[in-house]
Tab-separated table of C-alpha atoms and ligand atoms in Angstrom:
chain	number	residue	atom	x	y	z
A	27	UNK	CA	7.841	16.389	-29.205
A	28	UNK	CA	9.049	12.633	-28.077
A	29	UNK	CA	7.613	12.012	-23.809
A	30	UNK	CA	10.348	9.980	-22.158
A	31	UNK	CA	7.911	7.136	-21.283
A	32	UNK	CA	7.813	6.637	-17.384
A	33	UNK	CA	4.546	4.201	-18.133
A	34	UNK	CA	5.575	0.605	-16.463
A	35	UNK	CA	6.143	-0.338	-20.811
A	36	UNK	CA	6.858	-0.323	-23.512
A	37	UNK	CA	9.496	1.337	-21.345
A	38	UNK	CA	12.147	3.972	-22.741
A	39	UNK	CA	14.497	3.191	-25.172
A	40	UNK	CA	18.120	4.626	-26.450
A	41	UNK	CA	18.779	6.160	-29.549
A	42	UNK	CA	21.988	3.741	-29.260
A	43	UNK	CA	19.004	-0.048	-28.978
A	44	UNK	CA	16.981	1.032	-32.088
A	45	UNK	CA	19.669	1.974	-33.937
A	46	UNK	CA	20.880	-1.722	-33.067
A	47	UNK	CA	18.081	-3.120	-35.932
A	48	UNK	CA	18.683	-1.345	-38.372
A	49	UNK	CA	21.801	-3.802	-39.355
A	50	UNK	CA	21.219	-5.732	-42.578
A	51	UNK	CA	18.718	-9.300	-41.906
A	52	UNK	CA	20.949	-12.238	-41.943
A	53	UNK	CA	18.926	-15.586	-43.326
A	54	UNK	CA	18.020	-17.189	-40.377
A	55	UNK	CA	19.206	-20.790	-41.851
A	56	UNK	CA	22.213	-19.649	-41.884
A	57	UNK	CA	25.652	-20.342	-39.204
A	58	UNK	CA	25.637	-16.289	-38.771
A	59	UNK	CA	22.385	-16.390	-37.554
A	60	UNK	CA	22.542	-18.993	-35.039
A	61	UNK	CA	26.507	-17.207	-33.372
A	62	UNK	CA	24.043	-14.688	-32.961
A	63	UNK	CA	21.534	-17.000	-31.625
A	64	UNK	CA	23.399	-18.412	-29.579
A	65	UNK	CA	25.697	-15.935	-29.046
A	66	UNK	CA	22.934	-14.261	-27.493
A	67	UNK	CA	21.635	-17.497	-25.195
A	68	UNK	CA	24.550	-17.422	-23.746
A	69	UNK	CA	24.767	-13.535	-22.669
A	70	UNK	CA	21.630	-15.169	-21.098
A	71	UNK	CA	22.866	-17.618	-19.265
A	72	UNK	CA	25.276	-15.309	-17.971
A	73	UNK	CA	23.598	-12.866	-16.849
A	74	UNK	CA	20.714	-14.744	-14.958
A	75	UNK	CA	23.970	-17.091	-13.754
A	76	UNK	CA	21.837	-20.231	-15.140
A	77	UNK	CA	22.773	-23.198	-13.470
A	78	UNK	CA	23.021	-26.880	-16.653
A	79	UNK	CA	19.510	-27.696	-15.707
A	80	UNK	CA	17.388	-24.621	-16.898
A	81	UNK	CA	17.829	-23.441	-20.621
A	82	UNK	CA	17.403	-20.377	-22.318
A	83	UNK	CA	14.854	-19.437	-24.909
A	84	UNK	CA	13.552	-16.155	-26.441
A	85	UNK	CA	10.184	-16.317	-28.058
A	86	UNK	CA	9.051	-13.880	-31.019
A	87	UNK	CA	5.964	-12.749	-29.489
A	88	UNK	CA	5.490	-10.674	-26.331
A	89	UNK	CA	5.450	-12.293	-22.713
A	90	UNK	CA	1.908	-12.970	-23.349
A	91	UNK	CA	2.637	-16.095	-25.593
A	92	UNK	CA	4.142	-17.614	-22.123
A	93	UNK	CA	0.490	-17.416	-20.741
A	94	UNK	CA	0.109	-20.206	-23.881
A	95	UNK	CA	2.965	-21.912	-23.578
A	96	UNK	CA	2.530	-22.846	-20.279
A	97	UNK	CA	-1.198	-23.905	-20.887
A	98	UNK	CA	-0.171	-26.038	-23.759
A	99	UNK	CA	2.728	-27.499	-23.148
A	100	UNK	CA	2.771	-27.578	-19.391
A	101	UNK	CA	-0.521	-28.138	-18.210
A	102	UNK	CA	-1.155	-31.884	-17.949
A	103	UNK	CA	-3.954	-32.363	-16.097
A	104	UNK	CA	-5.035	-29.064	-13.783
A	105	UNK	CA	-3.416	-26.121	-12.463
A	106	UNK	CA	-3.906	-23.560	-9.622
A	107	UNK	CA	-3.252	-20.497	-10.961
A	108	UNK	CA	-2.733	-17.864	-8.714
A	109	UNK	CA	-4.136	-14.477	-9.478
A	110	UNK	CA	-3.820	-10.636	-7.583
A	111	UNK	CA	-4.374	-8.750	-10.690
A	112	UNK	CA	-5.139	-8.273	-14.227
A	113	UNK	CA	-1.740	-10.220	-16.013
A	114	UNK	CA	-2.379	-13.473	-13.141
A	115	UNK	CA	-6.187	-13.216	-14.311
A	116	UNK	CA	-5.074	-13.504	-17.618
A	117	UNK	CA	-2.746	-16.133	-16.784
A	118	UNK	CA	-5.682	-18.058	-15.690
A	119	UNK	CA	-8.547	-17.062	-18.572
A	120	UNK	CA	-5.141	-17.811	-20.789
A	121	UNK	CA	-4.851	-21.907	-19.605
A	122	UNK	CA	-8.729	-22.380	-19.438
A	123	UNK	CA	-8.756	-21.073	-22.866
A	124	UNK	CA	-6.030	-23.757	-23.550
A	125	UNK	CA	-9.432	-26.846	-22.609
A	126	UNK	CA	-7.181	-27.090	-19.221
A	127	UNK	CA	-9.135	-27.515	-16.070
A	128	UNK	CA	-7.665	-24.595	-13.852
A	129	UNK	CA	-8.344	-23.539	-10.113
A	130	UNK	CA	-7.977	-19.860	-9.626
A	131	UNK	CA	-6.573	-18.705	-5.766
A	132	UNK	CA	-7.598	-15.225	-5.626
A	133	UNK	CA	-6.379	-12.141	-3.289
A	134	UNK	CA	-7.919	-8.618	-3.702
A	135	UNK	CA	-6.082	-6.374	-5.927
A	136	UNK	CA	-3.092	-4.712	-3.858
A	137	UNK	CA	-1.994	-8.235	-1.678
A	138	UNK	CA	0.525	-10.628	-2.325
A	139	UNK	CA	0.513	-14.362	-2.702
A	140	UNK	CA	1.318	-15.710	0.176
A	141	UNK	CA	2.955	-19.508	0.723
A	142	UNK	CA	0.864	-20.255	3.197
A	143	UNK	CA	-2.556	-19.655	0.668
A	144	UNK	CA	-1.106	-21.944	-2.385
A	145	UNK	CA	0.150	-25.076	0.191
A	146	UNK	CA	-2.854	-25.661	1.603
A	147	UNK	CA	-4.472	-25.414	-2.841
A	148	UNK	CA	-1.504	-27.400	-3.306
A	149	UNK	CA	-2.024	-30.284	-0.130
A	150	UNK	CA	-5.279	-30.886	-2.378
A	151	UNK	CA	-3.225	-32.892	-4.384
A	152	UNK	CA	-5.207	-31.891	-7.379
A	153	UNK	CA	-2.482	-30.118	-9.321
A	154	UNK	CA	-0.032	-30.443	-11.808
A	155	UNK	CA	1.007	-26.917	-12.586
A	156	UNK	CA	1.282	-23.519	-10.415
A	157	UNK	CA	1.287	-20.474	-11.839
A	158	UNK	CA	2.516	-16.810	-10.134
A	159	UNK	CA	3.200	-13.170	-11.483
A	160	UNK	CA	5.641	-12.070	-9.589
A	161	UNK	CA	5.331	-8.624	-10.634
A	162	UNK	CA	1.904	-7.675	-10.583
A	163	UNK	CA	1.833	-4.501	-13.009
A	164	UNK	CA	-1.615	-3.930	-12.046
A	165	UNK	CA	-1.315	-3.029	-8.482
A	166	UNK	CA	2.614	-3.229	-8.044
A	167	UNK	CA	2.521	-5.436	-5.982
A	168	UNK	CA	5.906	-8.498	-5.950
A	169	UNK	CA	4.951	-12.166	-4.095
A	170	UNK	CA	7.506	-13.841	-2.485
A	171	UNK	CA	7.973	-15.988	-4.824
A	172	UNK	CA	11.311	-17.727	-3.630
A	173	UNK	CA	9.295	-18.826	-0.695
A	174	UNK	CA	6.070	-20.078	-2.679
A	175	UNK	CA	9.200	-21.651	-5.105
A	176	UNK	CA	10.643	-23.199	-1.670
A	177	UNK	CA	7.432	-24.684	-0.535
A	178	UNK	CA	6.979	-25.993	-4.032
A	179	UNK	CA	10.048	-27.594	-3.898
A	180	UNK	CA	10.199	-29.627	-0.748
A	181	UNK	CA	6.623	-30.261	0.147
A	182	UNK	CA	5.222	-30.329	-4.353
A	183	UNK	CA	7.254	-31.772	-6.281
A	184	UNK	CA	5.763	-33.122	-9.168
A	185	UNK	CA	4.128	-29.613	-9.032
A	186	UNK	CA	5.546	-27.495	-12.508
A	187	UNK	CA	6.128	-24.240	-10.978
A	188	UNK	CA	5.706	-21.270	-13.586
A	189	UNK	CA	6.699	-17.505	-12.788
A	190	UNK	CA	5.485	-14.626	-14.512
A	191	UNK	CA	8.083	-12.345	-14.301
A	192	UNK	CA	7.287	-9.941	-16.960
A	193	UNK	CA	7.879	-6.349	-16.066
A	194	UNK	CA	10.552	-7.383	-13.279
A	195	UNK	CA	13.189	-9.534	-15.226
A	196	UNK	CA	16.218	-7.340	-15.974
A	197	UNK	CA	15.207	-5.524	-13.566
A	198	UNK	CA	14.583	-6.644	-9.956
A	199	UNK	CA	15.880	-10.113	-8.735
A	200	UNK	CA	14.323	-13.454	-10.695
A	201	UNK	CA	17.037	-16.331	-10.469
A	202	UNK	CA	14.708	-18.933	-11.142
A	203	UNK	CA	17.052	-21.451	-9.679
A	204	UNK	CA	16.780	-19.037	-5.893
A	205	UNK	CA	12.988	-18.799	-7.056
A	206	UNK	CA	12.811	-22.517	-7.641
A	207	UNK	CA	10.678	-22.494	-9.777
A	208	UNK	CA	11.050	-24.127	-13.676
A	209	UNK	CA	9.851	-20.829	-15.734
A	210	UNK	CA	9.980	-17.922	-16.259
A	211	UNK	CA	9.842	-15.414	-18.120
A	212	UNK	CA	9.959	-11.771	-19.105
A	213	UNK	CA	9.300	-8.696	-21.971
A	214	UNK	CA	11.405	-7.283	-23.764
A	215	UNK	CA	10.028	-4.014	-24.117
A	216	UNK	CA	10.052	-4.021	-19.671
A	217	UNK	CA	13.355	-3.949	-18.345
A	218	UNK	CA	15.213	-4.948	-21.240
A	219	UNK	CA	14.447	-1.325	-22.674
A	220	UNK	CA	13.818	-2.741	-25.605
A	221	UNK	CA	11.283	-2.678	-27.726
A	222	UNK	CA	7.844	-5.290	-27.253
A	223	UNK	CA	7.811	-7.869	-29.331
A	224	UNK	CA	10.308	-10.659	-27.983
A	225	UNK	CA	10.433	-12.934	-24.509
A	226	UNK	CA	12.955	-14.456	-22.435
A	227	UNK	CA	11.984	-17.774	-20.924
A	228	UNK	CA	14.100	-19.538	-18.451
A	229	UNK	CA	13.309	-22.984	-18.684
A	230	UNK	CA	13.880	-25.715	-16.520
A	231	UNK	CA	15.141	-29.291	-17.752
A	232	UNK	CA	12.516	-30.891	-16.082
A	233	UNK	CA	9.611	-28.578	-17.270
A	234	UNK	CA	10.713	-29.575	-21.054
A	235	UNK	CA	10.403	-33.037	-19.202
A	236	UNK	CA	7.092	-33.036	-18.262
A	237	UNK	CA	6.183	-30.857	-22.123
A	238	UNK	CA	7.252	-34.655	-23.330
A	239	UNK	CA	4.236	-35.784	-21.633
A	240	UNK	CA	1.454	-33.103	-22.497
A	241	UNK	CA	-0.690	-33.995	-25.843
A	242	UNK	CA	-1.769	-31.049	-28.446
A	243	UNK	CA	0.874	-28.578	-27.543
A	244	UNK	CA	0.771	-26.945	-30.744
A	245	UNK	CA	3.258	-25.649	-32.907
A	246	UNK	CA	4.625	-21.882	-32.024
A	247	UNK	CA	3.715	-23.459	-27.864
A	248	UNK	CA	5.542	-26.267	-28.007
A	249	UNK	CA	7.938	-26.477	-25.576
A	250	UNK	CA	9.608	-29.382	-26.375
A	251	UNK	CA	10.376	-28.462	-30.260
A	252	UNK	CA	11.681	-25.007	-29.069
A	253	UNK	CA	14.058	-26.536	-27.116
A	254	UNK	CA	14.758	-29.740	-29.894
A	255	UNK	CA	15.548	-25.743	-32.162
A	256	UNK	CA	18.257	-24.523	-29.496
A	257	UNK	CA	20.355	-27.844	-29.029
A	258	UNK	CA	20.632	-26.159	-32.534
A	259	UNK	CA	21.027	-22.532	-31.506
A	260	UNK	CA	17.835	-21.565	-34.129
A	261	UNK	CA	14.474	-20.948	-33.499
A	262	UNK	CA	11.323	-23.214	-34.846
A	263	UNK	CA	9.943	-20.277	-36.660
A	264	UNK	CA	11.606	-17.326	-38.930
A	265	UNK	CA	12.459	-14.588	-35.282
A	266	UNK	CA	12.261	-11.479	-35.344
A	267	UNK	CA	15.875	-10.710	-36.511
A	268	UNK	CA	16.251	-7.000	-35.907
A	269	UNK	CA	14.737	-6.717	-32.653
A	270	UNK	CA	17.414	-9.557	-31.581
A	271	UNK	CA	20.293	-7.778	-33.418
A	272	UNK	CA	18.487	-4.990	-30.360
A	273	UNK	CA	18.557	-7.604	-27.510
A	274	UNK	CA	22.352	-8.811	-28.305
A	275	UNK	CA	23.193	-5.233	-27.688
A	276	UNK	CA	20.962	-5.144	-24.439
A	277	UNK	CA	22.807	-8.465	-22.557
A	278	UNK	CA	25.828	-6.893	-23.191
A	279	UNK	CA	25.368	-3.574	-21.119
A	280	UNK	CA	23.918	-5.095	-18.904
A	281	UNK	CA	26.637	-7.977	-18.474
A	282	UNK	CA	28.818	-4.520	-18.382
A	283	UNK	CA	26.145	-3.063	-15.790
A	284	UNK	CA	26.132	-6.610	-13.535
A	285	UNK	CA	23.327	-8.319	-12.300
A	286	UNK	CA	23.684	-6.597	-8.999
A	287	UNK	CA	24.036	-2.952	-9.781
A	288	UNK	CA	20.744	-3.220	-12.363
A	289	UNK	CA	18.882	-4.386	-9.370
A	290	UNK	CA	20.501	-1.829	-7.011
A	291	UNK	CA	19.708	0.671	-9.640
A	292	UNK	CA	16.319	-0.423	-9.823
A	293	UNK	CA	15.612	-0.834	-5.514
A	294	UNK	CA	17.351	2.858	-5.386
A	295	UNK	CA	15.069	4.268	-7.947
A	296	UNK	CA	12.127	2.257	-5.872
A	297	UNK	CA	12.895	3.577	-2.952
A	298	UNK	CA	13.490	7.176	-3.867
A	299	UNK	CA	9.100	6.909	-5.519
A	300	UNK	CA	7.589	5.633	-3.002
A	301	UNK	CA	9.560	7.636	-0.206
A	302	UNK	CA	8.076	10.812	-2.317
A	303	UNK	CA	4.544	8.995	-2.487
A	304	UNK	CA	3.846	8.348	0.966
A	305	UNK	CA	4.568	12.320	1.248
A	306	UNK	CA	1.880	13.342	-0.446
A	307	UNK	CA	0.612	10.071	-0.875
A	308	UNK	CA	0.028	6.046	-0.111
A	309	UNK	CA	1.420	3.048	-1.328
A	310	UNK	CA	-1.536	1.046	-2.948
A	311	UNK	CA	0.433	-2.535	-2.255
A	312	UNK	CA	0.182	-4.029	1.040
A	313	UNK	CA	3.243	-3.250	3.184
A	314	UNK	CA	6.342	-4.460	2.453
A	315	UNK	CA	5.132	-6.100	-0.903
A	316	UNK	CA	5.853	-2.974	-3.008
A	317	UNK	CA	7.654	-3.895	-7.155
A	318	UNK	CA	10.759	-1.906	-6.870
A	319	UNK	CA	9.914	-1.542	-11.449
A	320	UNK	CA	6.372	0.773	-11.274
A	321	UNK	CA	5.069	2.070	-7.829
A	322	UNK	CA	1.692	1.924	-7.920
A	323	UNK	CA	0.640	5.313	-5.970
A	324	UNK	CA	-3.016	6.136	-4.902
A	325	UNK	CA	-3.830	8.880	-6.566
A	326	UNK	CA	-6.382	10.356	-3.265
A	327	UNK	CA	-8.696	12.471	-5.635
A	328	UNK	CA	-5.724	14.125	-7.788
A	329	UNK	CA	-6.711	14.212	-10.892
A	330	UNK	CA	-3.780	12.306	-12.956
A	331	UNK	CA	-5.196	12.301	-16.500
A	332	UNK	CA	-5.011	16.749	-16.409
A	333	UNK	CA	-0.980	16.080	-14.766
A	334	UNK	CA	0.012	13.807	-17.624
A	335	UNK	CA	-1.451	16.817	-20.425
A	336	UNK	CA	1.205	19.115	-18.252
A	337	UNK	CA	4.499	16.166	-17.882
A	338	UNK	CA	3.632	15.366	-21.056
A	339	UNK	CA	4.422	19.375	-22.696
A	340	UNK	CA	7.339	19.095	-20.759
A	341	UNK	CA	8.354	15.494	-22.301
A	342	UNK	CA	7.757	12.990	-19.877
A	343	UNK	CA	4.468	10.537	-19.570
A	344	UNK	CA	3.170	8.265	-16.495
A	345	UNK	CA	0.399	6.264	-16.521
A	346	UNK	CA	-2.981	6.475	-15.189
A	347	UNK	CA	-4.255	3.076	-12.924
A	348	UNK	CA	-4.379	-0.320	-14.501
A	349	UNK	CA	-8.387	-1.686	-15.103
A	350	UNK	CA	-10.532	-1.115	-12.333
A	351	UNK	CA	-8.082	0.904	-10.483
A	352	UNK	CA	-8.175	3.558	-13.170
A	353	UNK	CA	-9.823	6.334	-11.633
A	354	UNK	CA	-8.561	5.516	-7.621
A	355	UNK	CA	-4.318	4.458	-8.710
A	356	UNK	CA	-1.702	6.199	-11.030
A	357	UNK	CA	1.629	4.243	-11.932
A	358	UNK	CA	5.170	5.547	-12.236
A	359	UNK	CA	7.738	2.755	-14.008
A	360	UNK	CA	11.105	3.404	-12.966
A	361	UNK	CA	12.446	0.502	-15.031
A	362	UNK	CA	15.182	0.097	-17.790
A	363	UNK	CA	16.963	2.572	-18.764
A	364	UNK	CA	16.041	5.199	-16.102
A	365	UNK	CA	18.593	5.911	-13.022
A	366	UNK	CA	17.762	8.103	-9.976
A	367	UNK	CA	18.527	11.117	-11.026
A	368	UNK	CA	16.252	10.443	-14.055
A	369	UNK	CA	13.092	9.735	-11.698
A	370	UNK	CA	14.197	12.745	-8.814
A	371	UNK	CA	13.666	15.101	-12.250
A	372	UNK	CA	10.583	13.744	-13.157
A	373	UNK	CA	8.990	13.925	-9.071
A	374	UNK	CA	10.807	17.236	-8.968
A	375	UNK	CA	8.333	18.501	-12.422
A	376	UNK	CA	5.483	16.622	-10.658
A	377	UNK	CA	5.817	18.687	-7.600
A	378	UNK	CA	5.918	21.890	-10.353
A	379	UNK	CA	2.772	20.639	-11.599
A	380	UNK	CA	1.274	20.371	-8.861
A	381	UNK	CA	2.419	22.642	-6.206
A	382	UNK	CA	3.836	20.361	-3.895
B	21	PLP	C1	2.897	-8.762	-15.073
B	21	PLP	C2	2.763	-8.748	-16.245
B	21	PLP	N1	1.797	-9.895	-17.631
B	21	PLP	C3	1.853	-10.427	-18.683
B	21	PLP	C4	2.109	-9.007	-19.187
B	21	PLP	C5	1.673	-9.281	-21.404
B	21	PLP	O1	3.096	-9.036	-21.597
B	21	PLP	P1	3.233	-8.559	-23.183
B	21	PLP	O2	2.742	-7.761	-23.256
B	21	PLP	O3	4.014	-8.478	-23.083
B	21	PLP	O4	2.337	-9.705	-23.782
B	21	PLP	C6	2.221	-7.698	-18.508
B	21	PLP	C7	2.205	-6.958	-19.586
B	21	PLP	O5	2.024	-5.360	-19.329
B	21	PLP	C8	2.491	-7.726	-17.252
B	21	PLP	O6	2.856	-6.873	-16.426
């Protein structure tokens, strides 16, 4: 039986979207491809209301490729990487593995990254790049990126600010112009509700200018090259054309629903899930910083593995805690194609299994 995915990625993908990928392939240097790809990036610009100083691109490669792009193409001398969970930690490790000096600003798991702490570090003047994860999927924490971005823009304009919105873009609000950041990226297998394999990056002209001054940018991770090809509505290397067909359809659906309504749908699902969690358990994130796309819930000793076994028989899959939080928490992803009624139905099944 197909289990509907409520894990925080990959998330449920509709038949309609899966079907899009069965179209015949086209050559990626043909006009037909530029028409397709240029159409997709136009739709992305429209959906995210991008001002002229920001440009979209779609990478073949999941969200993690952007850790490498930032490490290779953006960090000049030294980065400040903010860490509050497993994915932000991986970002920090990637920057360092690109051979760039990387200092870590670490807070406890469950806490958000706060502007004051970032300001104190940046005030040393040592950093040219800052990374923060908007939506830490391992802990369900949403950091106040707009507050951090306002501070960076006002007080540290020379710092390029890159934001991991892998599990929030196309669900939560992630406009780079509101975040006041230079780069924000999201993966297709999360709120875009597509199969994994692509990532959407929204990038400021300033970030591309920075990249021009950074040597050894690699090939796949060369942001300058990526945006040179964007001018022709192409990608430097052979892209995943089948997935681009699916993304094209998804952008139509997102535009039809509208940015504000997509956000509201995710907020509604989060409100309901978190009210349910507080009734029976408690939320793992510090209050006021809960993600609206994934709820990380303290399991209070309940057997989540056994629950998932039973849920599987009913056709659903939720997620255990991530890494160090495996036994302490469980996570319900409410993103992408899910809606409030769907979440209500699943939580009612859990109520029945657990006897609430
Ligand atoms: C916040 C966050 N960042 C980065 C990643 C890595 O993204 P991907 O698996 O698309 O490479 C994930 C994956 O779950 C994530 O949740």
